[in-house]
PDB file of C-alpha atoms in Angstrom:
ATOM      1  CA  UNK A 820       0.000   0.000   0.000  1.00  0.00           C
ATOM      2  CA  UNK A 821       1.112   3.502  -0.804  1.00  0.00           C
ATOM      3  CA  UNK A 822       2.358   5.686   2.084  1.00  0.00           C
ATOM      4  CA  UNK A 823       0.488   9.003   2.173  1.00  0.00           C
ATOM      5  CA  UNK A 824       2.136  10.440   5.291  1.00  0.00           C
ATOM      6  CA  UNK A 825       4.654   9.347   7.920  1.00  0.00           C
ATOM      7  CA  UNK A 826       6.052  10.397  11.277  1.00  0.00           C
ATOM      8  CA  UNK A 827       9.000   9.007  13.232  1.00  0.00           C
ATOM      9  CA  UNK A 828       9.622   9.649  16.906  1.00  0.00           C
ATOM     10  CA  UNK A 829      11.924   8.210  19.523  1.00  0.00           C
ATOM     11  CA  UNK A 830      12.252   8.720  23.243  1.00  0.00           C
ATOM     12  CA  UNK A 831      13.764   7.193  26.365  1.00  0.00           C
ATOM     13  CA  UNK A 832      12.026   4.253  27.995  1.00  0.00           C
ATOM     14  CA  UNK A 833      10.731   6.264  30.934  1.00  0.00           C
ATOM     15  CA  UNK A 834       7.178   5.490  32.048  1.00  0.00           C
ATOM     16  CA  UNK A 835       6.365   9.202  31.806  1.00  0.00           C
ATOM     17  CA  UNK A 836       6.850   8.961  28.020  1.00  0.00           C
ATOM     18  CA  UNK A 837       4.089   6.384  27.535  1.00  0.00           C
ATOM     19  CA  UNK A 838       1.455   9.136  27.619  1.00  0.00           C
ATOM     20  CA  UNK A 839       3.466  11.203  25.165  1.00  0.00           C
ATOM     21  CA  UNK A 840       3.604   8.306  22.689  1.00  0.00           C
ATOM     22  CA  UNK A 841      -0.130   7.702  22.960  1.00  0.00           C
ATOM     23  CA  UNK A 842      -0.991  11.369  22.389  1.00  0.00           C
ATOM     24  CA  UNK A 843       1.601  11.918  19.637  1.00  0.00           C
ATOM     25  CA  UNK A 844       0.386   8.978  17.572  1.00  0.00           C
ATOM     26  CA  UNK A 845      -3.291   9.757  18.119  1.00  0.00           C
ATOM     27  CA  UNK A 846      -2.609  13.344  17.080  1.00  0.00           C
ATOM     28  CA  UNK A 847      -0.960  12.146  13.884  1.00  0.00           C
ATOM     29  CA  UNK A 848      -3.792   9.708  13.110  1.00  0.00           C
ATOM     30  CA  UNK A 849      -6.397  12.431  13.748  1.00  0.00           C
ATOM     31  CA  UNK A 850      -5.844  13.774  10.234  1.00  0.00           C
ATOM     32  CA  UNK A 851      -7.976  10.834   9.034  1.00  0.00           C
ATOM     33  CA  UNK A 852     -10.892  12.013  11.200  1.00  0.00           C
ATOM     34  CA  UNK A 853     -11.281   8.676  13.000  1.00  0.00           C
ATOM     35  CA  UNK A 854     -14.225   7.880  15.247  1.00  0.00           C
ATOM     36  CA  UNK A 855     -13.701   8.282  18.989  1.00  0.00           C
ATOM     37  CA  UNK A 856     -13.702   4.495  19.340  1.00  0.00           C
ATOM     38  CA  UNK A 857     -11.061   4.052  16.616  1.00  0.00           C
ATOM     39  CA  UNK A 858      -8.839   6.677  18.203  1.00  0.00           C
ATOM     40  CA  UNK A 859      -9.258   5.064  21.622  1.00  0.00           C
ATOM     41  CA  UNK A 860      -8.339   1.658  20.147  1.00  0.00           C
ATOM     42  CA  UNK A 861      -5.139   3.063  18.639  1.00  0.00           C
ATOM     43  CA  UNK A 862      -4.183   4.929  21.817  1.00  0.00           C
ATOM     44  CA  UNK A 863      -4.704   1.781  23.878  1.00  0.00           C
ATOM     45  CA  UNK A 864      -2.661  -0.425  21.527  1.00  0.00           C
ATOM     46  CA  UNK A 865       0.205   2.100  21.418  1.00  0.00           C
ATOM     47  CA  UNK A 866       0.108   2.387  25.196  1.00  0.00           C
ATOM     48  CA  UNK A 867       0.393  -1.384  25.599  1.00  0.00           C
ATOM     49  CA  UNK A 868       3.244  -1.710  23.110  1.00  0.00           C
ATOM     50  CA  UNK A 869       5.243   1.139  24.655  1.00  0.00           C
ATOM     51  CA  UNK A 870       4.607  -0.159  28.160  1.00  0.00           C
ATOM     52  CA  UNK A 871       5.949  -3.567  27.076  1.00  0.00           C
ATOM     53  CA  UNK A 872       9.156  -1.862  25.937  1.00  0.00           C
ATOM     54  CA  UNK A 873       9.509   0.021  29.226  1.00  0.00           C
ATOM     55  CA  UNK A 874       8.675  -2.880  31.550  1.00  0.00           C
ATOM     56  CA  UNK A 875      10.107  -5.863  29.705  1.00  0.00           C
ATOM     57  CA  UNK A 876      12.592  -4.836  27.010  1.00  0.00           C
ATOM     58  CA  UNK A 877      14.586  -2.471  29.160  1.00  0.00           C
ATOM     59  CA  UNK A 878      13.510  -3.722  32.628  1.00  0.00           C
ATOM     60  CA  UNK A 879      15.937  -1.946  34.983  1.00  0.00           C
ATOM     61  CA  UNK A 880      17.743   0.119  32.351  1.00  0.00           C
ATOM     62  CA  UNK A 881      16.988   3.035  30.054  1.00  0.00           C
ATOM     63  CA  UNK A 882      16.919   2.606  26.323  1.00  0.00           C
ATOM     64  CA  UNK A 883      15.294   4.172  23.302  1.00  0.00           C
ATOM     65  CA  UNK A 884      11.874   3.364  21.912  1.00  0.00           C
ATOM     66  CA  UNK A 885      11.306   4.073  18.226  1.00  0.00           C
ATOM     67  CA  UNK A 886       7.889   4.634  16.671  1.00  0.00           C
ATOM     68  CA  UNK A 887       7.015   4.972  13.007  1.00  0.00           C
ATOM     69  CA  UNK A 888       3.412   5.794  12.160  1.00  0.00           C
ATOM     70  CA  UNK A 889       2.154   5.877   8.602  1.00  0.00           C
ATOM     71  CA  UNK A 890      -1.070   6.825   6.930  1.00  0.00           C
ATOM     72  CA  UNK A 891      -1.581   4.373   4.075  1.00  0.00           C
ATOM     73  CA  UNK A 892      -4.108   4.248   1.270  1.00  0.00           C
ATOM     74  CA  UNK A 893      -7.658   3.182   2.088  1.00  0.00           C
ATOM     75  CA  UNK A 894      -7.697   4.866   5.531  1.00  0.00           C
ATOM     76  CA  UNK A 895      -5.213   2.353   6.908  1.00  0.00           C
ATOM     77  CA  UNK A 896      -2.937   3.196   9.812  1.00  0.00           C
ATOM     78  CA  UNK A 897       0.449   1.449  10.191  1.00  0.00           C
ATOM     79  CA  UNK A 898       2.273   1.714  13.523  1.00  0.00           C
ATOM     80  CA  UNK A 899       5.691   0.185  14.207  1.00  0.00           C
ATOM     81  CA  UNK A 900       7.086   0.256  17.746  1.00  0.00           C
ATOM     82  CA  UNK A 901      10.622  -0.977  18.172  1.00  0.00           C
ATOM     83  CA  UNK A 902      13.141  -1.333  20.969  1.00  0.00           C
ATOM     84  CA  UNK A 903      16.710  -2.556  21.212  1.00  0.00           C
ATOM     85  CA  UNK A 904      16.162  -4.322  24.493  1.00  0.00           C
ATOM     86  CA  UNK A 905      16.506  -7.896  25.675  1.00  0.00           C
ATOM     87  CA  UNK A 906      14.212  -9.470  23.086  1.00  0.00           C
ATOM     88  CA  UNK A 907      11.557 -12.130  23.557  1.00  0.00           C
ATOM     89  CA  UNK A 908      12.636 -15.743  23.931  1.00  0.00           C
ATOM     90  CA  UNK A 909       9.298 -17.281  22.893  1.00  0.00           C
ATOM     91  CA  UNK A 910       6.971 -14.916  20.988  1.00  0.00           C
ATOM     92  CA  UNK A 911       4.116 -17.435  20.807  1.00  0.00           C
ATOM     93  CA  UNK A 912       4.214 -17.902  24.596  1.00  0.00           C
ATOM     94  CA  UNK A 913       4.556 -14.149  25.214  1.00  0.00           C
ATOM     95  CA  UNK A 914       1.415 -13.515  23.172  1.00  0.00           C
ATOM     96  CA  UNK A 915      -0.676 -15.883  25.305  1.00  0.00           C
ATOM     97  CA  UNK A 916      -3.129 -14.035  27.560  1.00  0.00           C
ATOM     98  CA  UNK A 917      -2.015 -13.928  31.193  1.00  0.00           C
ATOM     99  CA  UNK A 918       1.651 -14.689  30.406  1.00  0.00           C
ATOM    100  CA  UNK A 919       4.089 -12.206  31.916  1.00  0.00           C
ATOM    101  CA  UNK A 920       7.807 -12.089  32.555  1.00  0.00           C
ATOM    102  CA  UNK A 921       7.224  -9.624  35.406  1.00  0.00           C
ATOM    103  CA  UNK A 922       4.823 -11.432  37.794  1.00  0.00           C
ATOM    104  CA  UNK A 923       6.190  -9.589  40.842  1.00  0.00           C
ATOM    105  CA  UNK A 924       5.145  -6.243  39.356  1.00  0.00           C
ATOM    106  CA  UNK A 925       1.419  -7.053  39.305  1.00  0.00           C
ATOM    107  CA  UNK A 926       1.336  -7.339  35.514  1.00  0.00           C
ATOM    108  CA  UNK A 927      -1.729  -8.998  33.993  1.00  0.00           C
ATOM    109  CA  UNK A 928       0.059 -10.362  30.932  1.00  0.00           C
ATOM    110  CA  UNK A 929      -2.553  -8.975  28.561  1.00  0.00           C
ATOM    111  CA  UNK A 930      -0.496  -6.498  26.515  1.00  0.00           C
ATOM    112  CA  UNK A 931      -0.399  -8.454  23.262  1.00  0.00           C
ATOM    113  CA  UNK A 932      -3.994  -9.646  23.707  1.00  0.00           C
ATOM    114  CA  UNK A 933      -5.102  -6.023  24.079  1.00  0.00           C
ATOM    115  CA  UNK A 934      -3.160  -5.001  20.962  1.00  0.00           C
ATOM    116  CA  UNK A 935      -4.742  -7.845  18.995  1.00  0.00           C
ATOM    117  CA  UNK A 936      -8.214  -6.921  20.220  1.00  0.00           C
ATOM    118  CA  UNK A 937      -7.981  -3.253  19.226  1.00  0.00           C
ATOM    119  CA  UNK A 938      -6.006  -3.492  15.991  1.00  0.00           C
ATOM    120  CA  UNK A 939      -6.777  -5.415  12.803  1.00  0.00           C
ATOM    121  CA  UNK A 940      -3.338  -6.989  12.553  1.00  0.00           C
ATOM    122  CA  UNK A 941      -0.421  -7.356  14.995  1.00  0.00           C
ATOM    123  CA  UNK A 942       2.939  -8.822  13.993  1.00  0.00           C
ATOM    124  CA  UNK A 943       5.825  -9.339  16.419  1.00  0.00           C
ATOM    125  CA  UNK A 944       9.456  -9.982  15.536  1.00  0.00           C
ATOM    126  CA  UNK A 945      12.158 -10.353  18.145  1.00  0.00           C
ATOM    127  CA  UNK A 946      15.761 -11.422  18.581  1.00  0.00           C
ATOM    128  CA  UNK A 947      17.282 -12.154  21.959  1.00  0.00           C
ATOM    129  CA  UNK A 948      19.685  -9.419  22.939  1.00  0.00           C
ATOM    130  CA  UNK A 949      18.730  -7.328  19.892  1.00  0.00           C
ATOM    131  CA  UNK A 950      15.196  -6.142  20.593  1.00  0.00           C
ATOM    132  CA  UNK A 951      11.600  -6.436  19.500  1.00  0.00           C
ATOM    133  CA  UNK A 952       9.494  -4.875  16.773  1.00  0.00           C
ATOM    134  CA  UNK A 953       5.704  -4.742  16.923  1.00  0.00           C
ATOM    135  CA  UNK A 954       3.826  -3.752  13.758  1.00  0.00           C
ATOM    136  CA  UNK A 955       0.121  -2.963  14.014  1.00  0.00           C
ATOM    137  CA  UNK A 956      -2.387  -2.147  11.277  1.00  0.00           C
ATOM    138  CA  UNK A 957      -5.872  -0.721  11.547  1.00  0.00           C
ATOM    139  CA  UNK A 958      -8.261   0.201   8.769  1.00  0.00           C
ATOM    140  CA  UNK A 959     -10.370   3.156   9.822  1.00  0.00           C
ATOM    141  CA  UNK A 960     -13.966   3.662   8.870  1.00  0.00           C
ATOM    142  CA  UNK A 961     -14.294   6.350   6.258  1.00  0.00           C
ATOM    143  CA  UNK A 962     -16.577   9.127   7.517  1.00  0.00           C
ATOM    144  CA  UNK A 963     -17.984   9.332   3.988  1.00  0.00           C
ATOM    145  CA  UNK A 964     -19.005   5.655   4.313  1.00  0.00           C
ATOM    146  CA  UNK A 965     -20.983   6.490   7.460  1.00  0.00           C
ATOM    147  CA  UNK A 966     -22.956   9.252   5.779  1.00  0.00           C
ATOM    148  CA  UNK A 967     -24.880   7.072   3.435  1.00  0.00           C
TER     149      UNK A 967
END
């Protein structure tokens, strides 16, 4: 699909930056005039992905989180969130609901399940010691489609 617009941001893996990521990406996506529900879905998915980077990828260290957001043809939003942290040993296991590598931190282990619920497609690639990349796609409802 053709890229119509793109933004790239990066920031340190501080928990205070999770809100920034959520607002920055939702602000970028707003140019498509999404519904409130669609915008909430995207904000929630971004929040979960960034939180995973902060809590799991970098655990007790600081590192950078990289986000690329693209507006594609057909009202489709592409969001890539990447870290250079510890990586995921078993992606299939990590994507199971209730699985967490931080049980002592009262984590529910629902991050990937939430992303999959709110986005149309979620793809995860990871290499131990190299980091993880999460790519999410969501096709937004065209406001013109809702008007008849």
